[in-house]
Coordinates of C-alpha atoms in Angstrom, one line a residue:
Chain A
M1 CA 17.5 -78.7 323.8
F2 CA 16.8 -75.1 324.8
W3 CA 18.0 -71.7 323.6
Q4 CA 17.1 -69.8 326.7
K5 CA 16.3 -72.5 329.2
D6 CA 15.6 -70.3 332.2
A7 CA 12.8 -68.5 330.3
E8 CA 11.5 -71.5 328.4
T9 CA 11.0 -73.6 331.6
M10 CA 9.9 -70.8 333.9
P11 CA 7.2 -71.9 336.4
R12 CA 3.7 -70.7 335.5
A13 CA 3.4 -68.3 338.4
E14 CA 6.6 -66.6 337.4
I15 CA 5.5 -66.4 333.7
R16 CA 2.3 -64.6 334.9
A17 CA 4.2 -62.2 337.1
L18 CA 6.6 -61.3 334.3
Q19 CA 3.7 -61.0 331.9
L20 CA 1.9 -58.6 334.1
K21 CA 5.0 -56.4 334.6
K22 CA 5.7 -56.3 330.9
L23 CA 2.0 -55.8 330.0
Q24 CA 2.0 -52.7 332.3
H25 CA 5.2 -51.5 330.7
T26 CA 3.8 -52.0 327.2
V27 CA 0.5 -50.2 327.9
N28 CA 2.4 -47.3 329.4
W29 CA 4.8 -47.3 326.4
C30 CA 1.8 -47.2 324.0
Y31 CA -0.1 -44.6 326.0
D32 CA 2.9 -42.2 326.5
R33 CA 4.3 -42.5 323.0
V34 CA 1.7 -43.2 320.4
P35 CA -1.2 -40.7 320.2
Y36 CA -3.4 -43.2 318.5
Y37 CA -3.3 -45.6 321.5
R38 CA -3.8 -42.8 324.0
Q39 CA -6.8 -41.7 322.1
I40 CA -8.5 -45.2 321.9
M41 CA -7.7 -45.9 325.5
E42 CA -9.3 -42.6 326.5
K43 CA -12.3 -43.4 324.4
S44 CA -12.6 -46.8 326.2
G45 CA -12.2 -45.0 329.5
V46 CA -9.1 -46.9 330.6
T47 CA -5.8 -45.6 331.9
P48 CA -2.5 -47.5 332.3
D49 CA -2.8 -47.6 336.1
Q50 CA -6.0 -49.6 335.8
I51 CA -4.0 -52.6 334.5
R52 CA -3.3 -54.1 337.9
T53 CA -3.7 -57.8 337.1
L54 CA -3.4 -59.9 333.9
D55 CA -7.1 -60.2 334.0
D56 CA -7.4 -56.4 333.5
I57 CA -6.3 -56.8 329.9
R58 CA -10.0 -57.2 329.1
R59 CA -10.4 -53.5 329.8
L60 CA -8.1 -52.6 326.9
P61 CA -9.6 -52.1 323.4
F62 CA -8.5 -54.4 320.6
T63 CA -6.3 -53.4 317.7
T64 CA -7.2 -54.6 314.2
K65 CA -5.5 -54.8 310.9
A66 CA -7.7 -51.8 309.8
D67 CA -6.3 -49.7 312.7
L68 CA -2.8 -50.5 311.4
R69 CA -3.7 -49.6 307.9
D70 CA -5.2 -46.3 309.0
N71 CA -1.9 -45.4 310.6
Y72 CA 0.2 -46.3 307.6
P73 CA 3.2 -46.2 307.4
F74 CA 4.7 -45.1 310.7
G75 CA 1.8 -43.8 312.7
L76 CA 2.0 -46.5 315.4
F77 CA 5.8 -46.3 315.9
A78 CA 6.7 -45.5 319.5
V79 CA 10.3 -44.4 318.9
P80 CA 11.9 -41.7 316.7
K81 CA 12.8 -43.0 313.2
K82 CA 16.5 -42.7 313.9
E83 CA 16.1 -45.5 316.4
V84 CA 14.4 -47.8 313.9
V85 CA 17.1 -49.9 312.2
E86 CA 14.9 -52.2 310.0
I87 CA 11.5 -52.3 308.4
H88 CA 9.4 -55.2 307.3
A89 CA 6.0 -55.2 305.7
S90 CA 3.2 -57.5 304.6
S91 CA 1.0 -57.3 301.5
G92 CA -2.0 -55.0 302.0
T93 CA -5.5 -55.0 300.7
T94 CA -5.3 -51.9 298.7
G95 CA -1.7 -52.1 297.8
K96 CA -0.7 -50.4 301.1
P97 CA 1.2 -52.9 303.3
I98 CA 1.3 -53.2 307.1
V99 CA 4.6 -51.9 308.1
G100 CA 6.6 -53.1 311.1
G101 CA 9.7 -51.4 312.5
Y102 CA 12.4 -52.8 314.7
T103 CA 14.9 -51.1 317.0
R104 CA 18.2 -52.9 317.5
H105 CA 16.8 -54.3 320.7
D106 CA 13.7 -55.5 318.9
L107 CA 15.9 -57.4 316.4
D108 CA 17.7 -59.0 319.2
T109 CA 14.5 -60.1 320.9
W110 CA 13.1 -61.3 317.6
S111 CA 16.1 -63.4 316.7
D112 CA 16.0 -65.0 320.2
C113 CA 12.4 -65.8 319.8
V114 CA 12.9 -67.5 316.5
A115 CA 16.1 -69.2 317.7
R116 CA 14.1 -70.7 320.6
L117 CA 11.7 -72.4 318.2
A118 CA 14.4 -73.4 315.9
V119 CA 16.3 -75.1 318.7
A120 CA 13.1 -76.5 320.1
A121 CA 12.6 -78.2 316.7
G122 CA 16.2 -79.5 316.9
A123 CA 18.4 -76.9 315.1
T124 CA 22.0 -76.7 316.3
Q125 CA 25.2 -74.8 315.4
D126 CA 26.2 -77.8 313.3
D127 CA 23.4 -77.3 310.9
I128 CA 23.7 -76.0 307.3
S129 CA 20.5 -74.0 307.0
Q130 CA 19.1 -73.3 303.5
I131 CA 16.5 -70.5 303.6
A132 CA 14.1 -70.9 300.7
F133 CA 11.7 -68.2 301.9
G134 CA 11.6 -65.1 299.6
Y135 CA 13.9 -62.4 301.0
G136 CA 12.6 -58.9 300.9
L137 CA 10.0 -57.0 302.9
F138 CA 8.4 -60.2 304.2
T139 CA 9.5 -61.1 307.7
G140 CA 9.9 -64.8 307.2
A141 CA 13.3 -65.1 305.5
F142 CA 15.1 -62.5 307.7
G143 CA 13.6 -63.7 310.9
L144 CA 14.8 -67.3 310.3
H145 CA 18.1 -66.0 308.9
Y146 CA 19.0 -63.9 312.0
A147 CA 18.0 -66.7 314.4
L148 CA 19.9 -69.5 312.6
E149 CA 22.9 -67.2 312.3
K150 CA 22.6 -66.5 316.0
I151 CA 22.5 -70.2 316.9
G152 CA 25.7 -70.5 314.8
S153 CA 24.5 -72.6 312.0
M154 CA 25.8 -72.0 308.5
V155 CA 23.1 -70.0 306.7
V156 CA 22.5 -70.3 303.0
P157 CA 20.3 -67.4 302.0
I158 CA 19.2 -68.8 298.6
S159 CA 15.7 -67.3 298.8
S160 CA 12.7 -68.9 297.0
G161 CA 12.6 -70.2 293.4
N162 CA 15.2 -71.6 291.2
S163 CA 14.3 -75.1 292.4
E164 CA 16.9 -77.2 290.5
K165 CA 19.6 -75.0 291.9
Q166 CA 18.1 -75.4 295.4
I167 CA 18.5 -79.2 295.1
M168 CA 22.0 -78.8 293.6
L169 CA 23.2 -76.7 296.6
M170 CA 21.4 -79.0 299.1
K171 CA 23.5 -81.8 297.7
D172 CA 26.8 -79.9 297.2
F173 CA 26.7 -78.0 300.5
G174 CA 25.3 -80.9 302.5
T175 CA 22.3 -78.9 303.7
T176 CA 20.7 -80.3 306.8
L177 CA 18.0 -77.8 307.6
L178 CA 15.4 -76.4 305.2
V179 CA 13.4 -73.3 305.8
A180 CA 10.4 -72.9 303.4
T181 CA 6.7 -72.7 303.1
P182 CA 5.3 -76.2 303.5
S183 CA 4.0 -76.2 299.9
Y184 CA 7.4 -75.3 298.5
A185 CA 9.0 -77.9 300.6
V186 CA 6.7 -80.5 299.2
Y187 CA 7.5 -79.4 295.8
L188 CA 11.3 -79.5 296.4
S189 CA 11.0 -82.9 298.0
E190 CA 9.1 -84.2 294.9
L191 CA 11.7 -82.6 292.6
A192 CA 14.6 -84.2 294.6
K193 CA 12.8 -87.5 294.2
D194 CA 12.4 -87.0 290.4
M195 CA 16.1 -86.0 290.1
G196 CA 17.0 -89.2 291.9
V197 CA 19.2 -87.4 294.5
T198 CA 17.3 -88.1 297.7
G199 CA 19.9 -90.6 298.7
E200 CA 22.6 -87.9 298.5
L201 CA 20.8 -85.3 300.6
K202 CA 21.7 -84.8 304.3
L203 CA 18.5 -83.0 305.1
R204 CA 17.2 -83.8 308.5
L205 CA 15.0 -81.0 309.7
G206 CA 12.4 -78.6 308.2
L207 CA 11.3 -75.4 309.8
F208 CA 8.2 -74.5 307.9
G209 CA 5.9 -71.5 308.2
S210 CA 3.9 -68.6 306.6
E211 CA 1.1 -71.0 305.7
V212 CA -0.6 -73.9 307.5
C213 CA 1.3 -77.2 307.1
T214 CA -1.4 -79.8 306.8
T215 CA -0.8 -83.4 308.1
E216 CA -1.0 -84.6 304.4
M217 CA 1.8 -82.2 303.4
R218 CA 3.9 -83.1 306.4
N219 CA 3.5 -86.8 305.6
Q220 CA 4.3 -86.3 302.0
I221 CA 7.6 -84.4 302.8
E222 CA 8.6 -86.9 305.4
K223 CA 7.9 -89.8 302.9
N224 CA 9.8 -88.1 300.1
I225 CA 13.0 -87.0 301.9
G226 CA 12.7 -88.4 305.4
I227 CA 13.1 -85.2 307.4
L228 CA 11.4 -84.0 310.6
V229 CA 8.9 -81.4 309.7
T230 CA 8.0 -78.7 312.2
D231 CA 5.6 -75.8 312.0
N232 CA 5.9 -72.3 313.4
Y233 CA 3.7 -69.2 313.6
G234 CA 4.0 -65.5 313.4
L235 CA 2.5 -62.4 311.8
T236 CA 4.1 -59.3 310.3
E237 CA 1.9 -57.3 312.6
L238 CA 3.5 -59.0 315.6
G239 CA 7.0 -58.8 314.3
G240 CA 7.1 -61.9 312.1
P241 CA 7.9 -65.5 312.9
G242 CA 8.9 -66.2 316.5
V243 CA 5.4 -66.0 318.2
S244 CA 5.2 -69.8 318.5
G245 CA 6.6 -73.0 317.1
E246 CA 6.6 -76.7 317.5
C247 CA 9.2 -78.7 319.5
Q248 CA 10.3 -82.1 318.5
Y249 CA 7.2 -83.7 320.1
R250 CA 5.1 -81.7 317.8
D251 CA 2.2 -81.5 320.2
G252 CA 1.2 -77.8 319.6
L253 CA 3.1 -74.7 319.0
H254 CA 4.9 -73.2 322.1
I255 CA 4.1 -69.6 322.5
N256 CA 7.1 -67.4 323.6
E257 CA 5.0 -66.2 326.6
D258 CA 7.6 -64.0 328.1
H259 CA 7.4 -61.9 324.9
F260 CA 3.8 -62.5 323.8
L261 CA 0.6 -62.6 325.9
A262 CA -2.1 -64.8 324.2
E263 CA -5.8 -64.7 324.7
I264 CA -8.6 -66.7 323.0
I265 CA -11.7 -64.7 322.5
D266 CA -15.2 -65.2 321.2
P267 CA -14.9 -63.3 317.9
D268 CA -18.5 -62.1 318.1
T269 CA -18.6 -60.8 321.6
G270 CA -14.9 -60.1 322.2
E271 CA -15.2 -61.9 325.6
I272 CA -12.2 -64.0 326.7
L273 CA -12.9 -67.7 326.5
P274 CA -11.8 -70.2 329.2
E275 CA -8.7 -72.4 328.6
G276 CA -9.2 -75.1 326.0
E277 CA -12.0 -73.4 324.1
T278 CA -11.6 -72.6 320.5
G279 CA -11.8 -69.0 319.4
E280 CA -10.0 -66.1 317.9
L281 CA -6.3 -65.7 318.8
V282 CA -5.5 -62.3 320.3
I283 CA -1.9 -61.4 321.0
T284 CA -0.2 -58.7 322.9
P285 CA 3.6 -58.5 322.2
L286 CA 5.3 -57.6 325.5
S287 CA 8.7 -56.5 324.5
K288 CA 8.3 -54.3 321.5
E289 CA 10.0 -50.9 321.4
A290 CA 9.5 -49.6 317.9
F291 CA 6.1 -51.1 317.0
P292 CA 4.2 -51.9 320.1
I293 CA 0.6 -53.1 319.8
F294 CA -1.9 -54.4 322.3
R295 CA -4.6 -57.0 321.9
Y296 CA -4.1 -57.6 318.2
R297 CA -6.9 -59.6 316.7
T298 CA -5.2 -62.1 314.5
K299 CA -8.4 -63.4 313.0
D300 CA -6.8 -66.8 313.3
I301 CA -8.9 -69.5 315.0
A302 CA -7.0 -71.6 317.5
K303 CA -7.1 -72.9 321.1
I304 CA -4.5 -72.9 323.8
T305 CA -3.4 -75.3 326.5
Y306 CA -1.3 -74.4 329.5
E307 CA -0.3 -78.0 330.3
P308 CA 3.5 -78.3 330.4
C309 CA 4.9 -80.2 327.5
K310 CA 7.0 -83.5 327.5
C311 CA 9.9 -81.4 326.2
G312 CA 10.1 -79.6 329.5
R313 CA 8.9 -76.2 328.3
T314 CA 6.3 -74.5 330.4
F315 CA 5.1 -72.1 327.7
A316 CA 1.5 -72.5 326.7
R317 CA 0.9 -74.3 323.4
M318 CA -1.5 -73.3 320.7
N319 CA -2.8 -75.8 318.2
K320 CA -2.3 -75.3 314.5
V321 CA -4.4 -72.5 313.2
I322 CA -7.6 -74.2 312.0
G323 CA -9.3 -71.3 310.2
R324 CA -10.0 -67.7 310.0
T325 CA -12.7 -65.4 311.3
D326 CA -12.6 -63.3 308.1
D327 CA -12.3 -64.3 304.4
M328 CA -8.5 -64.1 304.1
L329 CA -6.9 -66.7 302.0
I330 CA -3.4 -67.8 302.2
I331 CA -2.1 -68.6 298.7
K332 CA 1.5 -69.6 298.3
G333 CA 2.2 -68.1 301.7
V334 CA 0.7 -64.7 300.6
N335 CA -2.3 -63.3 302.4
V336 CA -5.0 -62.5 300.0
F337 CA -8.4 -60.9 300.7
P338 CA -11.2 -61.2 298.1
S339 CA -11.7 -57.5 298.5
Q340 CA -8.2 -56.9 296.9
I341 CA -9.3 -58.9 293.9
E342 CA -12.6 -57.0 293.7
S343 CA -10.7 -53.7 293.7
V344 CA -8.9 -54.8 290.5
L345 CA -11.9 -56.3 288.7
I346 CA -14.1 -53.3 289.3
Q347 CA -11.7 -51.2 287.2
S348 CA -12.2 -53.2 284.0
P349 CA -15.1 -52.0 281.9
H350 CA -15.0 -55.3 279.9
I351 CA -16.2 -57.6 282.6
G352 CA -19.1 -57.8 285.0
P353 CA -19.0 -57.4 288.8
H354 CA -19.3 -61.1 289.7
Y355 CA -16.3 -63.3 290.1
Q356 CA -15.2 -66.7 291.4
L357 CA -11.9 -67.7 292.9
I358 CA -10.8 -71.2 292.5
L359 CA -7.9 -72.6 294.4
R360 CA -6.1 -75.8 293.4
K361 CA -3.0 -77.6 294.2
K362 CA -0.8 -78.7 291.3
N363 CA 2.5 -80.4 292.2
Y364 CA 1.7 -79.3 295.8
M365 CA 1.8 -75.7 294.8
D366 CA -1.2 -73.4 295.2
H367 CA -2.7 -72.1 292.0
L368 CA -5.3 -69.4 291.9
E369 CA -7.8 -69.1 289.0
V370 CA -10.0 -66.0 288.8
K371 CA -13.2 -66.4 286.8
V372 CA -14.8 -63.3 285.4
E373 CA -17.8 -62.7 283.2
L374 CA -17.1 -61.1 279.8
I375 CA -19.8 -58.5 279.1
D376 CA -18.1 -56.3 276.4
S377 CA -19.4 -57.5 273.1
S378 CA -17.2 -55.2 271.1
L379 CA -14.3 -57.6 271.8
L380 CA -15.7 -60.5 270.0
D381 CA -14.1 -59.7 266.7
Q382 CA -10.7 -61.0 267.6
Y383 CA -9.3 -63.5 270.0
G384 CA -6.4 -61.2 270.6
A385 CA -8.7 -58.6 272.2
L386 CA -10.1 -61.1 274.6
E387 CA -6.7 -62.4 275.5
K388 CA -5.5 -58.9 276.0
V389 CA -8.3 -58.2 278.5
A390 CA -7.5 -61.4 280.4
N391 CA -3.8 -60.6 280.4
E392 CA -4.3 -57.0 281.6
I393 CA -6.5 -58.2 284.5
R394 CA -3.8 -60.8 285.3
A395 CA -1.1 -58.2 285.4
D396 CA -3.1 -55.8 287.6
L397 CA -3.9 -58.7 290.0
R398 CA -0.2 -59.6 290.1
T399 CA 0.6 -56.0 291.1
V400 CA -1.9 -55.8 293.8
L401 CA -1.6 -59.4 295.2
G402 CA 2.0 -60.0 294.5
L403 CA 0.9 -63.3 293.1
D404 CA 0.4 -64.8 289.7
C405 CA -3.0 -66.2 288.8
K406 CA -4.9 -67.5 285.8
V407 CA -7.7 -65.3 284.6
T408 CA -10.6 -67.1 282.8
L409 CA -13.3 -65.3 280.9
V410 CA -16.7 -66.9 281.2
E411 CA -20.1 -66.1 279.9
P412 CA -22.3 -63.5 281.6
R413 CA -24.5 -65.0 284.4
S414 CA -22.6 -68.2 284.4
I415 CA -21.0 -67.6 287.8
E416 CA -23.4 -68.7 290.5
R417 CA -25.1 -65.9 292.4
S418 CA -25.5 -66.2 296.1
T419 CA -26.0 -64.0 299.0
G420 CA -23.1 -65.4 301.0
K421 CA -19.5 -65.0 300.4
A422 CA -18.7 -68.7 300.4
K423 CA -19.7 -69.4 296.8
R424 CA -17.2 -66.8 295.5
I425 CA -14.3 -69.0 296.7
V426 CA -13.9 -72.6 295.7
D427 CA -11.0 -74.1 297.6
L428 CA -10.1 -77.4 296.0
R429 CA -6.6 -77.6 297.6
N430 CA -7.5 -80.6 299.7
L431 CA -8.8 -82.5 296.7
P432 CA -6.0 -84.1 294.6
N433 CA -6.3 -83.7 290.9
A434 CA -9.1 -81.2 291.1
Chain B
M1 CA -22.3 -55.6 250.2
L2 CA -21.3 -56.6 253.7
V3 CA -23.0 -59.5 255.4
K4 CA -23.9 -59.5 259.0
Q5 CA -22.4 -62.2 261.1
I6 CA -23.3 -63.1 264.7
S7 CA -20.4 -63.5 267.1
V8 CA -21.1 -65.2 270.5
F9 CA -18.8 -65.7 273.4
V10 CA -19.1 -69.3 274.5
Q11 CA -17.5 -71.1 277.4
N12 CA -15.6 -74.2 276.6
E13 CA -18.1 -76.4 278.4
P14 CA -20.2 -79.4 277.5
G15 CA -23.7 -78.5 276.3
R16 CA -23.2 -74.9 275.3
L17 CA -23.4 -75.5 271.6
S18 CA -26.4 -77.7 271.9
F19 CA -28.1 -75.0 274.0
I20 CA -27.4 -72.2 271.5
T21 CA -28.5 -74.2 268.5
R22 CA -31.6 -75.3 270.3
L23 CA -32.4 -71.6 270.9
M24 CA -32.0 -71.0 267.2
G25 CA -34.3 -73.8 266.4
E26 CA -37.0 -72.8 268.9
N27 CA -37.0 -69.3 267.4
Q28 CA -37.1 -70.3 263.8
I29 CA -33.7 -69.0 263.0
D30 CA -32.0 -70.8 260.2
I31 CA -28.3 -71.2 260.4
R32 CA -26.6 -71.0 257.0
S33 CA -23.1 -71.4 258.3
I34 CA -21.4 -71.9 261.6
S35 CA -17.8 -71.7 262.7
I36 CA -16.2 -72.1 266.1
S37 CA -12.7 -72.1 267.2
D38 CA -11.6 -72.4 270.8
T39 CA -8.8 -71.7 273.2
V40 CA -8.6 -73.8 276.3
D41 CA -11.3 -71.9 278.2
F42 CA -13.6 -70.2 275.7
G43 CA -14.5 -70.0 272.1
I44 CA -16.1 -67.5 269.8
L45 CA -19.0 -68.9 267.8
R46 CA -19.7 -67.3 264.5
L47 CA -23.0 -67.7 262.7
I48 CA -24.5 -66.6 259.5
V49 CA -28.3 -66.8 259.9
N50 CA -31.3 -65.7 258.0
D51 CA -32.3 -63.1 260.6
P52 CA -29.3 -61.6 262.4
E53 CA -31.2 -59.0 264.4
K54 CA -33.6 -61.6 265.8
C55 CA -30.7 -63.9 266.5
E56 CA -28.8 -61.2 268.4
Q57 CA -31.9 -60.4 270.4
V58 CA -32.6 -64.0 271.3
L59 CA -29.1 -64.6 272.4
K60 CA -28.9 -61.4 274.4
Q61 CA -32.1 -62.3 276.2
N62 CA -30.5 -65.5 277.2
G63 CA -27.6 -63.7 278.7
F64 CA -25.0 -64.2 276.0
T65 CA -22.3 -61.6 275.1
V66 CA -23.1 -61.1 271.4
S67 CA -22.1 -58.8 268.7
I68 CA -22.9 -58.3 265.0
T69 CA -19.9 -58.1 262.7
N70 CA -19.7 -57.3 259.1
V71 CA -18.1 -59.9 256.9
I72 CA -17.6 -60.5 253.2
A73 CA -19.2 -63.4 251.3
V74 CA -18.0 -64.4 247.9
G75 CA -19.4 -67.1 245.7
I76 CA -16.9 -69.3 243.9
A77 CA -17.0 -72.4 241.8
D78 CA -16.4 -75.5 243.9
E79 CA -13.3 -76.5 242.0
P80 CA -9.5 -76.6 242.5
G81 CA -7.8 -73.3 242.4
S82 CA -10.8 -71.0 242.8
L83 CA -10.2 -70.2 246.4
A84 CA -6.5 -69.6 245.7
K85 CA -7.5 -66.9 243.2
V86 CA -9.5 -65.0 245.9
F87 CA -6.8 -65.2 248.5
S88 CA -4.1 -64.2 246.0
L89 CA -6.1 -61.1 245.1
A90 CA -6.4 -60.2 248.8
D91 CA -2.8 -60.8 249.4
E92 CA -1.6 -58.7 246.4
N93 CA -3.7 -55.8 247.5
G94 CA -2.7 -55.8 251.1
V95 CA -6.0 -57.1 252.4
N96 CA -5.4 -59.1 255.5
I97 CA -7.8 -62.0 256.2
E98 CA -8.5 -62.6 259.8
Y99 CA -10.6 -65.7 259.6
V100 CA -12.6 -67.6 257.0
Y101 CA -15.1 -70.4 256.8
A102 CA -17.3 -71.7 254.0
F103 CA -20.4 -73.6 253.0
I104 CA -21.8 -75.1 249.8
S105 CA -24.9 -73.8 248.1
H106 CA -27.7 -76.3 247.9
T107 CA -29.0 -74.8 244.7
T108 CA -26.0 -73.9 242.6
Q109 CA -23.3 -76.2 244.1
D110 CA -21.1 -73.1 244.3
A111 CA -19.1 -72.5 247.4
C112 CA -19.8 -69.5 249.6
I113 CA -16.7 -68.2 251.4
I114 CA -17.3 -66.0 254.4
M115 CA -14.3 -63.9 255.4
R116 CA -13.5 -61.2 257.9
V117 CA -10.8 -58.8 256.6
N118 CA -9.1 -55.8 257.9
N119 CA -10.6 -53.5 255.2
G120 CA -14.0 -54.7 254.0
E121 CA -14.7 -51.9 251.5
Q122 CA -11.3 -52.1 249.9
A123 CA -11.6 -55.9 249.6
I124 CA -15.1 -55.7 248.0
K125 CA -13.8 -53.2 245.4
I126 CA -10.9 -55.4 244.5
F127 CA -13.0 -58.5 244.2
L128 CA -15.6 -56.8 242.0
E129 CA -12.9 -55.3 239.8
N130 CA -11.4 -58.7 239.3
G131 CA -14.6 -60.6 238.6
V132 CA -15.1 -62.3 241.9
K133 CA -18.7 -62.6 242.8
V134 CA -19.4 -60.8 246.0
L135 CA -22.7 -61.9 247.6
S136 CA -25.2 -59.7 249.2
A137 CA -26.8 -60.6 252.6
E138 CA -29.9 -61.6 250.8
E139 CA -28.0 -63.8 248.4
V140 CA -26.1 -65.5 251.3
Y141 CA -29.2 -66.2 253.3
H142 CA -30.7 -67.9 250.3
F143 CA -27.6 -69.3 248.8

């Protein structure tokens, strides 16, 4: 099944020709309309007319998350605000999010890109699609919503949370397709099992994203509720979901190459790596009007194959993201940088500068514990005072991260000191009952 | 008449109490009374010792978060109803008791009640006016 078969099965030579044409257009679009891009291109000594082959992309400088943040909120928009019809945003390290804008045409391309991966996974107009991503500034819920509506499926925009009701509606509406983070899907599948209703559910397909779906999670969901679990990939910076997704063969995520040009680079040297090698994924969207960007460093570690897939698609496939080049953590689908946590902890006079982050899975949901060292001896008179400190830090973290966590006060000098970053983060999510 | 109590922040982890009490022993600090209550993750250990300043210094040197708090100690007969009298007096005079613990004298067989109240001076005045024996620090350390 295809959504736009002509594009999705285009011969490689045609894909490359189209990519070159669109890359040239994108570079011109950026150069002509966004002063920042003109400036960094001038600094790198490159002009749009020097992009004569796809290989010339290596002449262009990279764009990083820091560049986006420096141009917050609309500094990289390439169209007047009146042409922007929608805004989405991600969480940001200092409370300032990365903001993406969409023209009407961008929304149309976006929903086609997501529709392709939904159809590749098996979605049809007969599906009843329950979207259990949180609606709001995040791109996930709206991206899947627009696409599934476009396909003609019946969309149930329930958003995340309220799990018993999710199960009730799944049963009553006869939901066949679930959109969620993999960890929430595992949780829902466990809950359905506990409620003894799995036999009454008509679920057959899961489109999961915004965090990596491990093989263990996939097996667990499939065991609990017997559905086909598929993974998809996208970033707010690149417009949200729709960059790539798995087909029913689940042998890598098909990149929508007519809209996204992917490179794998050596994160240290910035050099492009040969096909099949593992490195940092760098993406250039090729169809963006409102928020164009070139050579965006995703910091995600992946590899790409250009072998055609059994499904008939000719688009290159990336494997599941296997790591990060920075210290970003994905907790309950939310991107978290340790520096965000640091910025909160440093404000409290009651605790020391050292901390430790402990990640666990309980009921297949991520839980974050932040350990901090209590140094203020004036608080020892009453438990209430200590609890208040912990609660205040927790509330501040919730504001900055958009995520609840447990704050544990520990003795001074009890957190292991080390020169590296690794020790500050203890990720036990792959260990059951940790 | 206030008595100095040591408060130590302790993680709820095996071996912490043994470590602290061993430090006391090695430094010739005599613990007269000890109390610990805990939440899930941490506890506050409260100690009455013969040398609070030294105790604080030793614990600080070993990295603990420590404070000295003033508490009240009263000596009462170890018999039914005597503690009720003390608490009733506090209650009737608006003195709020935050926490309390006790030990028995090895010389007189009296009970020493250590309490932290919201208004120490006021409590001492009331106890003295009503014939409750308020103990000095020296008396507590040698109780």
